Amino acid sequence: MNEVKENQGFLDFAYQLYKTMKTNEINLVYEGEVTQEITKTFTSLTEKSLAKSAESNQVQRKVFNVMVECLQNISKHADSIDEGEEERRGIVMVSKGVESYSIITGNVIKNEKIPILQRNLEQVNSLNKDGLSDLYKKQIKEGRISDKGGAGLGLIDIAKKTGSKLSYQFKTLSETLSFFILTSTIKRT
Amino acid sequence: MEVINIKGTDDTPNVILDKANGIFEISGRSLPEDVNMFYEPILDWIDQYSEDPLAETVFNFKLEYFNTASSKVILDILLKFEEIFESNKAVIIKWHYQEDEEDMLEAGEEYADIVEIPFEYVVYND
């Protein structure tokens, strides 16, 4: 391999990435381990950059809120490609559009977990504001905090706070694994 | 009773539980990694308090943000005060929310739907 050529390839990639991010107004991209420290860092970065912007407090709070739930979902539930790997990894992207913010997260998930997750997502998407509030109250009363520290309320909360349907996809990686992508949209007005 | 006075951090709230001075307050933000670990001493304190509560308890929640795992523990706290209320002691929950924070007001209203304790909603401005 020619080192100069390789280097040039990387520079081109970095420039393309920069351009794509600028064009799509992507404020944050991350791929890697998602821990509580990472969650705190990203939410505080986003909080600071939003505080400098003219965004209303309500929208700022919602973006912060949804980011925390999305990141904590990854840090609690993500599976890994390598069997026995303890690290919980994922991708996180925050983009600002004319009308809304999008928070996109992705992580590896075992195929066996997809039916339950899909059922939960569909249930949440089928409900209006009052329906979500009822489901939230039911779940908070009946649910327990799992070993992982979740209360089974994250997706309901995201749907409640955003007032938008959860958009999601599963991309098959192998017979046992898929990649789960969740897009949460927060309207700016 | 001993006083609990925990200073808040980026991901844990300020907590003051002071029976002698009648101060009961959780404020700030609550998104700890391990919710159970953080709240265990608080729940234990309330259990002990409920054995001999004041004639009137005013509990202030002045939270800026809490994650869903914390929301479950907040309900556990409220359920403990519901028991105190049901034993014919006065309990009032003062639920503070920032002026334009409808989500926080709604969260309070949802708790008020679940537990049988009087709630008062208090608006504040920073």
mmCIF file of C-alpha atoms in Angstrom:
data_model
loop_
_atom_site.group_PDB
_atom_site.id
_atom_site.type_symbol
_atom_site.label_atom_id
_atom_site.label_comp_id
_atom_site.label_asym_id
_atom_site.label_seq_id
_atom_site.Cartn_x
_atom_site.Cartn_y
_atom_site.Cartn_z
ATOM 1 C CA MET A 1 0.000 0.000 0.000
ATOM 2 C CA ASN A 2 1.160 3.439 -0.835
ATOM 3 C CA GLU A 3 1.146 5.479 2.354
ATOM 4 C CA VAL A 4 0.530 8.814 0.630
ATOM 5 C CA LYS A 5 -2.420 7.397 -1.264
ATOM 6 C CA GLU A 6 -3.886 5.909 1.890
ATOM 7 C CA ASN A 7 -3.473 9.188 3.680
ATOM 8 C CA GLN A 8 -5.179 11.037 0.842
ATOM 9 C CA GLY A 9 -8.066 8.578 1.020
ATOM 10 C CA PHE A 10 -8.520 9.372 4.673
ATOM 11 C CA LEU A 11 -8.407 13.118 4.080
ATOM 12 C CA ASP A 12 -11.032 12.773 1.361
ATOM 13 C CA PHE A 13 -13.194 10.767 3.710
ATOM 14 C CA ALA A 14 -12.806 13.332 6.499
ATOM 15 C CA TYR A 15 -13.698 16.141 4.098
ATOM 16 C CA GLN A 16 -16.708 14.259 2.720
ATOM 17 C CA LEU A 17 -17.891 13.563 6.235
ATOM 18 C CA TYR A 18 -17.480 17.222 7.135
ATOM 19 C CA LYS A 19 -19.455 18.301 4.061
ATOM 20 C CA THR A 20 -22.219 15.787 4.679
ATOM 21 C CA MET A 21 -22.485 16.918 8.280
ATOM 22 C CA LYS A 22 -22.649 20.572 7.267
ATOM 23 C CA THR A 23 -25.224 19.982 4.530
ATOM 24 C CA ASN A 24 -27.440 17.945 6.816
ATOM 25 C CA GLU A 25 -26.831 20.170 9.844
ATOM 26 C CA ILE A 26 -25.581 17.262 11.892
ATOM 27 C CA ASN A 27 -24.406 18.606 15.235
ATOM 28 C CA LEU A 28 -23.034 15.445 16.720
ATOM 29 C CA VAL A 29 -21.904 12.033 15.504
ATOM 30 C CA TYR A 30 -20.485 9.334 17.720
ATOM 31 C CA GLU A 31 -19.723 5.660 17.343
ATOM 32 C CA GLY A 32 -18.369 3.721 20.275
ATOM 33 C CA GLU A 33 -18.994 2.586 23.784
ATOM 34 C CA VAL A 34 -21.990 4.220 25.452
ATOM 35 C CA THR A 35 -21.571 4.631 29.197
ATOM 36 C CA GLN A 36 -23.023 6.948 31.817
ATOM 37 C CA GLU A 37 -19.941 9.182 31.396
ATOM 38 C CA ILE A 38 -20.528 9.416 27.638
ATOM 39 C CA THR A 39 -24.224 10.105 28.245
ATOM 40 C CA LYS A 40 -23.378 12.923 30.652
ATOM 41 C CA THR A 41 -20.789 14.393 28.295
ATOM 42 C CA PHE A 42 -23.041 14.400 25.218
ATOM 43 C CA THR A 43 -26.085 15.695 26.985
ATOM 44 C CA SER A 44 -24.108 18.510 28.570
ATOM 45 C CA LEU A 45 -22.442 19.351 25.213
ATOM 46 C CA THR A 46 -25.836 19.458 23.532
ATOM 47 C CA GLU A 47 -27.298 21.414 26.403
ATOM 48 C CA LYS A 48 -24.549 24.038 26.137
ATOM 49 C CA SER A 49 -24.821 24.380 22.367
ATOM 50 C CA LEU A 50 -28.622 24.651 22.588
ATOM 51 C CA ALA A 51 -28.364 27.260 25.343
ATOM 52 C CA LYS A 52 -26.308 29.418 22.984
ATOM 53 C CA SER A 53 -28.927 29.037 20.265
ATOM 54 C CA ALA A 54 -32.260 30.825 20.210
ATOM 55 C CA GLU A 55 -34.153 27.581 20.786
ATOM 56 C CA SER A 56 -36.989 27.748 23.324
ATOM 57 C CA ASN A 57 -36.393 26.244 26.749
ATOM 58 C CA GLN A 58 -39.077 23.703 26.105
ATOM 59 C CA VAL A 59 -37.415 22.381 22.956
ATOM 60 C CA GLN A 60 -34.002 22.390 24.662
ATOM 61 C CA ARG A 61 -35.403 20.372 27.550
ATOM 62 C CA LYS A 62 -37.046 17.878 25.201
ATOM 63 C CA VAL A 63 -33.853 17.327 23.190
ATOM 64 C CA PHE A 64 -31.922 16.767 26.419
ATOM 65 C CA ASN A 65 -34.603 14.444 27.717
ATOM 66 C CA VAL A 66 -34.817 12.284 24.603
ATOM 67 C CA MET A 67 -31.030 12.067 24.318
ATOM 68 C CA VAL A 68 -30.747 10.763 27.864
ATOM 69 C CA GLU A 69 -33.368 8.068 27.294
ATOM 70 C CA CYS A 70 -31.881 7.008 23.927
ATOM 71 C CA LEU A 71 -28.342 6.815 25.306
ATOM 72 C CA GLN A 72 -29.394 5.000 28.455
ATOM 73 C CA ASN A 73 -31.315 2.532 26.275
ATOM 74 C CA ILE A 74 -28.071 1.716 24.461
ATOM 75 C CA SER A 75 -26.022 1.527 27.641
ATOM 76 C CA LYS A 76 -28.543 -0.914 29.099
ATOM 77 C CA HIS A 77 -29.736 -2.979 26.155
ATOM 78 C CA ALA A 78 -27.237 -2.986 23.288
ATOM 79 C CA ASP A 79 -25.817 -6.364 22.293
ATOM 80 C CA SER A 80 -22.462 -6.864 20.626
ATOM 81 C CA ILE A 81 -21.190 -8.578 17.532
ATOM 82 C CA ASP A 82 -18.553 -10.500 19.449
ATOM 83 C CA GLU A 83 -19.965 -13.084 21.779
ATOM 84 C CA GLY A 84 -18.930 -12.388 25.348
ATOM 85 C CA GLU A 85 -18.132 -8.750 24.683
ATOM 86 C CA GLU A 86 -19.339 -6.691 27.649
ATOM 87 C CA GLU A 87 -18.998 -3.299 26.057
ATOM 88 C CA ARG A 88 -22.253 -1.640 24.965
ATOM 89 C CA ARG A 89 -21.644 0.251 21.782
ATOM 90 C CA GLY A 90 -23.783 2.300 19.490
ATOM 91 C CA ILE A 91 -24.007 5.243 17.152
ATOM 92 C CA VAL A 92 -25.546 8.555 18.074
ATOM 93 C CA MET A 93 -26.403 11.406 15.743
ATOM 94 C CA VAL A 94 -28.128 14.687 16.434
ATOM 95 C CA SER A 95 -29.246 16.809 13.507
ATOM 96 C CA LYS A 96 -31.057 20.111 13.347
ATOM 97 C CA GLY A 97 -33.529 20.600 10.539
ATOM 98 C CA VAL A 98 -35.629 23.619 9.649
ATOM 99 C CA GLU A 99 -38.646 22.265 11.474
ATOM 100 C CA SER A 100 -37.263 19.715 13.885
ATOM 101 C CA TYR A 101 -34.359 18.068 15.652
ATOM 102 C CA SER A 102 -33.658 14.414 14.968
ATOM 103 C CA ILE A 103 -31.909 12.152 17.395
ATOM 104 C CA ILE A 104 -30.828 8.992 15.669
ATOM 105 C CA THR A 105 -29.347 6.097 17.581
ATOM 106 C CA GLY A 106 -28.271 2.674 16.405
ATOM 107 C CA ASN A 107 -27.092 -0.451 18.121
ATOM 108 C CA VAL A 108 -26.655 -4.166 17.601
ATOM 109 C CA ILE A 109 -29.515 -6.293 18.868
ATOM 110 C CA LYS A 110 -30.032 -10.052 19.087
ATOM 111 C CA ASN A 111 -32.704 -11.171 16.618
ATOM 112 C CA GLU A 112 -34.499 -13.054 19.367
ATOM 113 C CA LYS A 113 -35.228 -9.737 21.115
ATOM 114 C CA ILE A 114 -36.734 -8.082 18.025
ATOM 115 C CA PRO A 115 -40.346 -9.350 18.306
ATOM 116 C CA ILE A 116 -40.831 -7.938 21.811
ATOM 117 C CA LEU A 117 -39.147 -4.639 20.984
ATOM 118 C CA GLN A 118 -41.162 -4.335 17.785
ATOM 119 C CA ARG A 119 -44.382 -5.027 19.668
ATOM 120 C CA ASN A 120 -43.531 -2.322 22.210
ATOM 121 C CA LEU A 121 -42.691 0.161 19.445
ATOM 122 C CA GLU A 122 -45.923 -0.594 17.577
ATOM 123 C CA GLN A 123 -47.972 -0.267 20.737
ATOM 124 C CA VAL A 124 -46.425 3.126 21.524
ATOM 125 C CA ASN A 125 -46.950 4.304 17.942
ATOM 126 C CA SER A 126 -50.607 3.272 17.980
ATOM 127 C CA LEU A 127 -51.455 5.546 20.913
ATOM 128 C CA ASN A 128 -52.367 9.220 21.115
ATOM 129 C CA LYS A 129 -51.320 11.567 23.934
ATOM 130 C CA ASP A 130 -53.911 10.328 26.441
ATOM 131 C CA GLY A 131 -53.287 6.708 25.516
ATOM 132 C CA LEU A 132 -49.561 7.174 26.110
ATOM 133 C CA SER A 133 -50.231 8.797 29.460
ATOM 134 C CA ASP A 134 -52.427 5.852 30.495
ATOM 135 C CA LEU A 135 -49.832 3.324 29.358
ATOM 136 C CA TYR A 136 -47.128 5.255 31.223
ATOM 137 C CA LYS A 137 -49.147 5.231 34.437
ATOM 138 C CA LYS A 138 -49.936 1.532 34.073
ATOM 139 C CA GLN A 139 -46.320 0.646 33.402
ATOM 140 C CA ILE A 140 -44.903 2.779 36.209
ATOM 141 C CA LYS A 141 -47.293 1.134 38.685
ATOM 142 C CA GLU A 142 -46.740 -2.421 37.547
ATOM 143 C CA GLY A 143 -43.203 -2.272 36.274
ATOM 144 C CA ARG A 144 -40.150 -2.983 38.302
ATOM 145 C CA ILE A 145 -36.666 -1.703 37.900
ATOM 146 C CA SER A 146 -34.767 -4.417 36.107
ATOM 147 C CA ASP A 147 -31.260 -5.574 36.971
ATOM 148 C CA LYS A 148 -30.088 -3.260 34.243
ATOM 149 C CA GLY A 149 -31.785 -0.337 35.931
ATOM 150 C CA GLY A 150 -34.494 0.186 33.328
ATOM 151 C CA ALA A 151 -38.138 0.692 34.110
ATOM 152 C CA GLY A 152 -39.552 -0.213 30.674
ATOM 153 C CA LEU A 153 -40.672 3.382 30.291
ATOM 154 C CA GLY A 154 -38.045 4.827 27.953
ATOM 155 C CA LEU A 155 -39.868 4.450 24.631
ATOM 156 C CA ILE A 156 -43.203 5.599 26.077
ATOM 157 C CA ASP A 157 -41.469 8.646 27.539
ATOM 158 C CA ILE A 158 -39.777 9.508 24.230
ATOM 159 C CA ALA A 159 -43.099 9.294 22.388
ATOM 160 C CA LYS A 160 -44.830 11.390 25.047
ATOM 161 C CA LYS A 161 -42.206 14.109 25.108
ATOM 162 C CA THR A 162 -41.721 14.356 21.342
ATOM 163 C CA GLY A 163 -45.371 14.073 20.368
ATOM 164 C CA SER A 164 -44.128 12.252 17.250
ATOM 165 C CA LYS A 165 -44.222 8.639 16.154
ATOM 166 C CA LEU A 166 -41.059 6.649 16.748
ATOM 167 C CA SER A 167 -39.412 5.807 13.468
ATOM 168 C CA TYR A 168 -37.337 2.642 13.448
ATOM 169 C CA GLN A 169 -35.670 0.002 11.305
ATOM 170 C CA PHE A 170 -33.980 -3.335 11.817
ATOM 171 C CA LYS A 171 -31.146 -4.140 9.401
ATOM 172 C CA THR A 172 -30.241 -7.811 9.408
ATOM 173 C CA LEU A 173 -26.544 -8.420 10.131
ATOM 174 C CA SER A 174 -26.556 -12.197 10.472
ATOM 175 C CA GLU A 175 -28.728 -15.128 11.483
ATOM 176 C CA THR A 176 -28.533 -14.045 15.093
ATOM 177 C CA LEU A 177 -27.968 -10.285 14.986
ATOM 178 C CA SER A 178 -29.488 -7.120 13.570
ATOM 179 C CA PHE A 179 -28.809 -3.419 13.731
ATOM 180 C CA PHE A 180 -31.584 -1.397 15.339
ATOM 181 C CA ILE A 181 -31.997 2.233 14.297
ATOM 182 C CA LEU A 182 -34.329 4.556 16.179
ATOM 183 C CA THR A 183 -35.124 8.075 15.059
ATOM 184 C CA SER A 184 -36.807 10.482 17.468
ATOM 185 C CA THR A 185 -38.068 13.793 16.134
ATOM 186 C CA ILE A 186 -38.597 16.921 18.199
ATOM 187 C CA LYS A 187 -40.523 19.700 16.536
ATOM 188 C CA ARG A 188 -38.985 23.140 16.922
ATOM 189 C CA THR A 189 -42.250 25.020 17.055
ATOM 190 C CA MET B 1 -33.648 11.352 63.367
ATOM 191 C CA GLU B 2 -30.503 11.873 61.386
ATOM 192 C CA VAL B 3 -30.608 14.472 58.638
ATOM 193 C CA ILE B 4 -30.038 13.512 55.024
ATOM 194 C CA ASN B 5 -28.413 16.327 53.093
ATOM 195 C CA ILE B 6 -27.055 15.299 49.707
ATOM 196 C CA LYS B 7 -25.573 17.862 47.365
ATOM 197 C CA GLY B 8 -26.675 17.486 43.740
ATOM 198 C CA THR B 9 -24.393 16.658 40.828
ATOM 199 C CA ASP B 10 -24.770 16.576 37.023
ATOM 200 C CA ASP B 11 -26.825 13.426 37.293
ATOM 201 C CA THR B 12 -28.097 13.240 40.870
ATOM 202 C CA PRO B 13 -30.470 15.568 42.741
ATOM 203 C CA ASN B 14 -30.135 17.631 45.930
ATOM 204 C CA VAL B 15 -31.888 15.823 48.728
ATOM 205 C CA ILE B 16 -32.777 17.270 52.121
ATOM 206 C CA LEU B 17 -34.694 15.180 54.620
ATOM 207 C CA ASP B 18 -34.766 16.956 57.957
ATOM 208 C CA LYS B 19 -37.506 15.943 60.351
ATOM 209 C CA ALA B 20 -36.538 18.361 63.142
ATOM 210 C CA ASN B 21 -36.887 21.364 60.843
ATOM 211 C CA GLY B 22 -39.709 19.883 58.770
ATOM 212 C CA ILE B 23 -37.781 20.115 55.491
ATOM 213 C CA PHE B 24 -38.371 17.443 52.863
ATOM 214 C CA GLU B 25 -37.059 18.258 49.421
ATOM 215 C CA ILE B 26 -35.703 16.697 46.249
ATOM 216 C CA SER B 27 -34.490 19.154 43.619
ATOM 217 C CA GLY B 28 -32.303 19.410 40.541
ATOM 218 C CA ARG B 29 -31.810 16.611 38.060
ATOM 219 C CA SER B 30 -32.006 12.890 38.511
ATOM 220 C CA LEU B 31 -30.518 10.569 35.932
ATOM 221 C CA PRO B 32 -28.128 8.366 37.893
ATOM 222 C CA GLU B 33 -26.692 5.264 36.308
ATOM 223 C CA ASP B 34 -27.731 3.145 39.254
ATOM 224 C CA VAL B 35 -31.043 4.501 40.479
ATOM 225 C CA ASN B 36 -31.456 1.888 43.209
ATOM 226 C CA MET B 37 -28.075 2.591 44.729
ATOM 227 C CA PHE B 38 -28.683 6.334 44.879
ATOM 228 C CA TYR B 39 -32.208 6.153 46.290
ATOM 229 C CA GLU B 40 -31.823 3.254 48.711
ATOM 230 C CA PRO B 41 -30.754 5.377 51.729
ATOM 231 C CA ILE B 42 -33.555 7.824 50.937
ATOM 232 C CA LEU B 43 -36.209 5.101 50.858
ATOM 233 C CA ASP B 44 -34.791 3.618 54.069
ATOM 234 C CA TRP B 45 -34.958 7.029 55.741
ATOM 235 C CA ILE B 46 -38.598 7.459 54.739
ATOM 236 C CA ASP B 47 -39.433 3.983 56.077
ATOM 237 C CA GLN B 48 -37.967 4.997 59.398
ATOM 238 C CA TYR B 49 -39.729 8.375 59.302
ATOM 239 C CA SER B 50 -43.077 6.733 58.627
ATOM 240 C CA GLU B 51 -42.912 4.987 62.003
ATOM 241 C CA ASP B 52 -43.317 8.343 63.720
ATOM 242 C CA PRO B 53 -44.120 11.070 61.174
ATOM 243 C CA LEU B 54 -44.867 14.720 61.871
ATOM 244 C CA ALA B 55 -48.523 15.767 62.120
ATOM 245 C CA GLU B 56 -48.020 17.461 58.762
ATOM 246 C CA THR B 57 -45.408 16.664 56.111
ATOM 247 C CA VAL B 58 -44.855 19.038 53.213
ATOM 248 C CA PHE B 59 -42.693 17.340 50.593
ATOM 249 C CA ASN B 60 -41.209 19.534 47.880
ATOM 250 C CA PHE B 61 -40.253 18.142 44.489
ATOM 251 C CA LYS B 62 -38.433 20.772 42.488
ATOM 252 C CA LEU B 63 -36.972 18.719 39.695
ATOM 253 C CA GLU B 64 -35.585 20.139 36.526
ATOM 254 C CA TYR B 65 -35.328 16.764 34.852
ATOM 255 C CA PHE B 66 -35.556 13.091 35.771
ATOM 256 C CA ASN B 67 -35.061 9.994 33.657
ATOM 257 C CA THR B 68 -37.600 7.187 33.470
ATOM 258 C CA ALA B 69 -35.730 4.940 35.898
ATOM 259 C CA SER B 70 -35.898 7.756 38.466
ATOM 260 C CA SER B 71 -39.597 8.258 37.755
ATOM 261 C CA LYS B 72 -40.261 4.768 39.079
ATOM 262 C CA VAL B 73 -38.386 5.507 42.311
ATOM 263 C CA ILE B 74 -40.203 8.814 42.725
ATOM 264 C CA LEU B 75 -43.438 6.821 42.641
ATOM 265 C CA ASP B 76 -42.035 4.512 45.333
ATOM 266 C CA ILE B 77 -41.342 7.575 47.496
ATOM 267 C CA LEU B 78 -44.859 8.917 46.917
ATOM 268 C CA LEU B 79 -46.385 5.535 47.770
ATOM 269 C CA LYS B 80 -44.598 5.608 51.123
ATOM 270 C CA PHE B 81 -46.092 9.027 51.850
ATOM 271 C CA GLU B 82 -49.484 7.783 50.729
ATOM 272 C CA GLU B 83 -49.310 5.250 53.551
ATOM 273 C CA ILE B 84 -48.483 8.015 56.009
ATOM 274 C CA PHE B 85 -51.394 10.054 54.639
ATOM 275 C CA GLU B 86 -53.711 7.063 55.018
ATOM 276 C CA SER B 87 -52.704 6.755 58.667
ATOM 277 C CA ASN B 88 -54.447 10.114 59.199
ATOM 278 C CA LYS B 89 -51.397 12.359 59.111
ATOM 279 C CA ALA B 90 -51.435 15.381 56.825
ATOM 280 C CA VAL B 91 -49.202 15.088 53.778
ATOM 281 C CA ILE B 92 -48.929 17.642 51.001
ATOM 282 C CA ILE B 93 -46.818 17.222 47.895
ATOM 283 C CA LYS B 94 -45.630 20.524 46.489
ATOM 284 C CA TRP B 95 -44.733 19.888 42.885
ATOM 285 C CA HIS B 96 -42.639 22.733 41.489
ATOM 286 C CA TYR B 97 -42.244 23.317 37.774
ATOM 287 C CA GLN B 98 -40.688 26.013 35.676
ATOM 288 C CA GLU B 99 -43.109 28.385 33.995
ATOM 289 C CA ASP B 100 -42.979 26.978 30.451
ATOM 290 C CA GLU B 101 -42.326 23.389 31.496
ATOM 291 C CA GLU B 102 -45.567 21.652 30.662
ATOM 292 C CA ASP B 103 -43.904 18.239 30.623
ATOM 293 C CA MET B 104 -42.904 18.653 34.273
ATOM 294 C CA LEU B 105 -46.395 19.823 35.242
ATOM 295 C CA GLU B 106 -47.894 16.822 33.417
ATOM 296 C CA ALA B 107 -45.507 14.481 35.205
ATOM 297 C CA GLY B 108 -46.814 15.837 38.512
ATOM 298 C CA GLU B 109 -50.407 15.425 37.405
ATOM 299 C CA GLU B 110 -49.749 11.831 36.425
ATOM 300 C CA TYR B 111 -48.384 11.067 39.882
ATOM 301 C CA ALA B 112 -51.373 12.791 41.442
ATOM 302 C CA ASP B 113 -53.610 10.438 39.408
ATOM 303 C CA ILE B 114 -51.816 7.407 40.795
ATOM 304 C CA VAL B 115 -51.420 8.256 44.478
ATOM 305 C CA GLU B 116 -54.071 9.487 46.888
ATOM 306 C CA ILE B 117 -52.212 12.470 48.355
ATOM 307 C CA PRO B 118 -53.047 16.154 47.869
ATOM 308 C CA PHE B 119 -50.786 17.816 45.312
ATOM 309 C CA GLU B 120 -50.089 21.517 44.997
ATOM 310 C CA TYR B 121 -48.462 22.828 41.857
ATOM 311 C CA VAL B 122 -46.034 25.682 42.260
ATOM 312 C CA VAL B 123 -44.699 27.654 39.296
ATOM 313 C CA TYR B 124 -41.236 29.149 39.486
ATOM 314 C CA ASN B 125 -39.023 31.312 37.299
ATOM 315 C CA ASP B 126 -35.260 31.100 37.265
#
